[in-house]
GROMACS .gro file of C-alpha atoms in nm:
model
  182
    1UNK     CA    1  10.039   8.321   8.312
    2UNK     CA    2   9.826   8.559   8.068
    3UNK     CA    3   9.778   8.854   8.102
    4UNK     CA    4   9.406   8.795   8.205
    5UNK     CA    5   9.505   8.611   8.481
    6UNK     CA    6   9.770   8.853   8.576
    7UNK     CA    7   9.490   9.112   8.609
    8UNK     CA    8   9.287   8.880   8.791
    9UNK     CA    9   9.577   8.808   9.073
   10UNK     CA   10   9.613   9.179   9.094
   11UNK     CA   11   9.271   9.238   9.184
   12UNK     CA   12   9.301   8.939   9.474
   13UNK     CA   13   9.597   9.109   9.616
   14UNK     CA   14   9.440   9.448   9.566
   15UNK     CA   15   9.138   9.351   9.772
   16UNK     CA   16   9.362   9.188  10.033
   17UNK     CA   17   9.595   9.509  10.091
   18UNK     CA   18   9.297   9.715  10.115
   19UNK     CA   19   9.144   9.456  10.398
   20UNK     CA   20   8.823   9.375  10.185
   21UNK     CA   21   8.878   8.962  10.251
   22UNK     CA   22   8.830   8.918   9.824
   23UNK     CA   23   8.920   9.021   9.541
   24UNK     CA   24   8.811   9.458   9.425
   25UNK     CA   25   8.597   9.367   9.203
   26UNK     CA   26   8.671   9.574   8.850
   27UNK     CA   27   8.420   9.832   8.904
   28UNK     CA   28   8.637   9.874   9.198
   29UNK     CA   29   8.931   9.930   9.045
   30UNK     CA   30   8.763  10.176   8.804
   31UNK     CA   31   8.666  10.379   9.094
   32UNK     CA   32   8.999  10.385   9.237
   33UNK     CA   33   9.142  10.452   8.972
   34UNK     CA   34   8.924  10.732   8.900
   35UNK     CA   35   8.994  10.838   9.260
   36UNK     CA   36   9.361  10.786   9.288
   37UNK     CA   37   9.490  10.874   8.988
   38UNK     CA   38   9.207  11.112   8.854
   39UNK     CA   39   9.229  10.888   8.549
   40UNK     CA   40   8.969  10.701   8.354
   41UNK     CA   41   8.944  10.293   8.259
   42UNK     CA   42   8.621  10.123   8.172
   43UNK     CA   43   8.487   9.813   8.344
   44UNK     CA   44   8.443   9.626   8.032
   45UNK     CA   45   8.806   9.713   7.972
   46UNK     CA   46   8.915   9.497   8.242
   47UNK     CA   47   8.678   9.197   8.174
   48UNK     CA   48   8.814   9.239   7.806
   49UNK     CA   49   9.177   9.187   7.897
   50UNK     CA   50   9.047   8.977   8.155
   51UNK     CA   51   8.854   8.696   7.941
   52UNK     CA   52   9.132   8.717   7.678
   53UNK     CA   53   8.875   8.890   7.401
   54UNK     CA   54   9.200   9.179   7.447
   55UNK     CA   55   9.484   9.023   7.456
   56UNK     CA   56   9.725   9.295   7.477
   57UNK     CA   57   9.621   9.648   7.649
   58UNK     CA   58   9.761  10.025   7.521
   59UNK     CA   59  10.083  10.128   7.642
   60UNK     CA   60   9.900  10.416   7.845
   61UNK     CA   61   9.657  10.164   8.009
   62UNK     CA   62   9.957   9.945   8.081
   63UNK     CA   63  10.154  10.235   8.270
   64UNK     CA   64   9.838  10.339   8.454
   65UNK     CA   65   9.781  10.018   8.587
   66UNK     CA   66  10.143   9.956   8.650
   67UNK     CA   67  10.062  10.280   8.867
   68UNK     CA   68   9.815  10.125   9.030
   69UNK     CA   69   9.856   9.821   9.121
   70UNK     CA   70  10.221   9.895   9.203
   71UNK     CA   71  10.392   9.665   8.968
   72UNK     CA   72  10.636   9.749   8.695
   73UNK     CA   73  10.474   9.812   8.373
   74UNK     CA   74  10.650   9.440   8.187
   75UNK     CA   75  10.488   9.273   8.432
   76UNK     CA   76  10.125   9.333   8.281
   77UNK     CA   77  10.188   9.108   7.963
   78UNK     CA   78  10.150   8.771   7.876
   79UNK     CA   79  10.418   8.541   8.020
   80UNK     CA   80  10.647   8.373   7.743
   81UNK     CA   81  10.558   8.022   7.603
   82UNK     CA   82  10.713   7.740   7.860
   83UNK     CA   83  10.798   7.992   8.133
   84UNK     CA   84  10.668   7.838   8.467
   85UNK     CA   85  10.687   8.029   8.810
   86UNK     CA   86  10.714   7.668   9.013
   87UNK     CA   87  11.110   7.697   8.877
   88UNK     CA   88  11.159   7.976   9.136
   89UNK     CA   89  11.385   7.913   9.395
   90UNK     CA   90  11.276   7.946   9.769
   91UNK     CA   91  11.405   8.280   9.855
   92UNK     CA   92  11.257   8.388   9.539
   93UNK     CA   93  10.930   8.276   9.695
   94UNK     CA   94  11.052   8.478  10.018
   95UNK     CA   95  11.132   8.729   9.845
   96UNK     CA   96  10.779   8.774   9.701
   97UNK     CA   97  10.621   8.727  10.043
   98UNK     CA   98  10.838   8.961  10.165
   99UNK     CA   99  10.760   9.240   9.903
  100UNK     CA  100  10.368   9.208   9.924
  101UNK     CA  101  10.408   9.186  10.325
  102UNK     CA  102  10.650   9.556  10.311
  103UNK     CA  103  10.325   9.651  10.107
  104UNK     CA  104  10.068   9.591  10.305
  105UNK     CA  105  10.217   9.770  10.575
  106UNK     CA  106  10.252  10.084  10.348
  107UNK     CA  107   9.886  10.075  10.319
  108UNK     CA  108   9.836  10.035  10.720
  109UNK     CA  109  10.066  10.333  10.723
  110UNK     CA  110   9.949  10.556  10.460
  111UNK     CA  111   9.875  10.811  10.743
  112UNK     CA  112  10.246  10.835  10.823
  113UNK     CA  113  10.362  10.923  10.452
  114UNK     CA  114  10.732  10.875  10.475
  115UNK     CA  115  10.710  10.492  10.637
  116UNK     CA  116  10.465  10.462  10.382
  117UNK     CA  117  10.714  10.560  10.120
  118UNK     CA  118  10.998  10.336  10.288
  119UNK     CA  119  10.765  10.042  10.301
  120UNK     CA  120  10.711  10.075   9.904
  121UNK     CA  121  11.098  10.141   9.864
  122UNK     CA  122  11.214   9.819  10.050
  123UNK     CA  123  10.943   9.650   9.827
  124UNK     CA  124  11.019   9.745   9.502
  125UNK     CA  125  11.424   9.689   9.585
  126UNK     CA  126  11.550   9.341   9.359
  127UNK     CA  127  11.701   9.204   9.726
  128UNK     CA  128  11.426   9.267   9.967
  129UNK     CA  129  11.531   9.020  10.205
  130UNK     CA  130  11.897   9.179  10.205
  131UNK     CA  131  11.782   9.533  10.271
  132UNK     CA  132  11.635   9.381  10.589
  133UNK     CA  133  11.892   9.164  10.657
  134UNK     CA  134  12.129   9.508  10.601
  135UNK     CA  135  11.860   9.658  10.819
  136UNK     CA  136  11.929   9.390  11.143
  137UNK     CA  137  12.284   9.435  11.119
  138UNK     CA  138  12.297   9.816  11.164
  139UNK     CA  139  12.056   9.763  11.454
  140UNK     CA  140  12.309   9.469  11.619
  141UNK     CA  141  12.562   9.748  11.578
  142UNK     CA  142  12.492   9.978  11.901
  143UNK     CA  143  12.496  10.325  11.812
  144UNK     CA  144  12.522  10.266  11.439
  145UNK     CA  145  12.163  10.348  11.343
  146UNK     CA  146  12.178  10.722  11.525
  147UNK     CA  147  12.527  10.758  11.325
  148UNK     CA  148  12.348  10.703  10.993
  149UNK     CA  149  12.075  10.866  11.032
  150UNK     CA  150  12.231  11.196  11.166
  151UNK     CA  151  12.510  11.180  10.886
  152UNK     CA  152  12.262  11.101  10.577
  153UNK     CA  153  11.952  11.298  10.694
  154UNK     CA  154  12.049  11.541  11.005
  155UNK     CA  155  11.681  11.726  10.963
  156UNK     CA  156  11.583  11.406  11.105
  157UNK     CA  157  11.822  11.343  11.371
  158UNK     CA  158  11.702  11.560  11.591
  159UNK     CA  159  11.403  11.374  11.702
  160UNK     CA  160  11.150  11.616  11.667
  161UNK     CA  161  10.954  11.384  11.421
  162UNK     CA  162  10.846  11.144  11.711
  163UNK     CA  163  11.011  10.849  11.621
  164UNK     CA  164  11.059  10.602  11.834
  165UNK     CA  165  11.429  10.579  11.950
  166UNK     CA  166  11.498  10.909  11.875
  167UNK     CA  167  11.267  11.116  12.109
  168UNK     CA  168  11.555  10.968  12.365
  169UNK     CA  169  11.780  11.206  12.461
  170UNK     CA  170  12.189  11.139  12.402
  171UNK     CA  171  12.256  11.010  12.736
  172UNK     CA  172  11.922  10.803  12.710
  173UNK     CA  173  12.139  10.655  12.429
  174UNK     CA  174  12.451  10.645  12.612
  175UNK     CA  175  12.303  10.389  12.883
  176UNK     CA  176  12.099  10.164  12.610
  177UNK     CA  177  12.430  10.135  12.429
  178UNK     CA  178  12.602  10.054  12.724
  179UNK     CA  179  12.318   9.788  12.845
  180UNK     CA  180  12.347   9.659  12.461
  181UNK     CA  181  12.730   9.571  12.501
  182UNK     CA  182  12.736   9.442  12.843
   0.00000   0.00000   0.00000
């Protein structure tokens, strides 16, 4: 894949995250960009790199759109000569699904900052489908989630942030985990 077509598949998935039903169009991304980032990127920058008349892009434009588009900066070059993404393996496949799926709901939950942030974390991890997989197990395990959670963040333990699950009280807990193991 070029990295014209890259750009173009950005701006599909782009437009999908943000619920348009098509692709931003590159004036789009200019704007949001301009909004976002408070940086600047012409339009006829993008249909440059995006018609192949600029084959390769600065190292500063690559970074800021690595920014933006949430993808690592190596990404946004030309893939090598015989290199063919049909090779990938199934959970490879799942694995990207996965990762644009965790995404998506970061965007639904931009309003709650830190799921937003642990959305984009799971996302970005190599093993997406293992952090999940991780995630179900502590969950099978009764108790184990509260345990974790009060030992690695005990400001958040507490359950005065409203999640769900921890607004319980201990003896709340006690019965669930009791119900659970039954």
């Amino acid at each position: 894949m070029t990295l014209g077509e890259k750009l173009h598949y950005l701006r599909e998935v782009e437009g999908s995250l943000r619920d348009l039903g098509r692709p931003m169009t590159q004036q789009e991304i200019v704007t949001a960009v301009k909004q976002e980032l408070r940086k600047n990127i012409s339009q006829s920058y993008l249909s440059q790199i995006e018609s192949g008349s600029r084959p390769h892009m600065t190292q500063s434009t690559r970074s800021l759109l690595a920014r933006f588009f949430k993808v690592h900066p190596g990404f946004l070059v030309d893939d090598p000569e015989g290199y063919h993404t049909e090779l990938t393996s199934d959970l490879r496949t799942t694995e990207g699904q996965l990762d644009v799926w965790l995404l998506q709901g970061s965007e639904r939950f931009v309003s709650d900052p830190e799921l937003s942030e642990v959305l984009i974390k799971a996302a970005r991890e190599k093993d997406t489908r293992r952090c999940l997989l991780l995630l179900g197990a502590i969950l099978d395990t009764p108790g184990l989630a509260d345990r974790l959670l009060e030992a690695l963040r005990p400001e958040s333990a507490d359950g005065t942030h409203g999640r769900k699950g921890q607004q319980r009280g201990h003896s709340d807990r006690a019965a669930t985990e009791r119900r659970r193991t039954q």
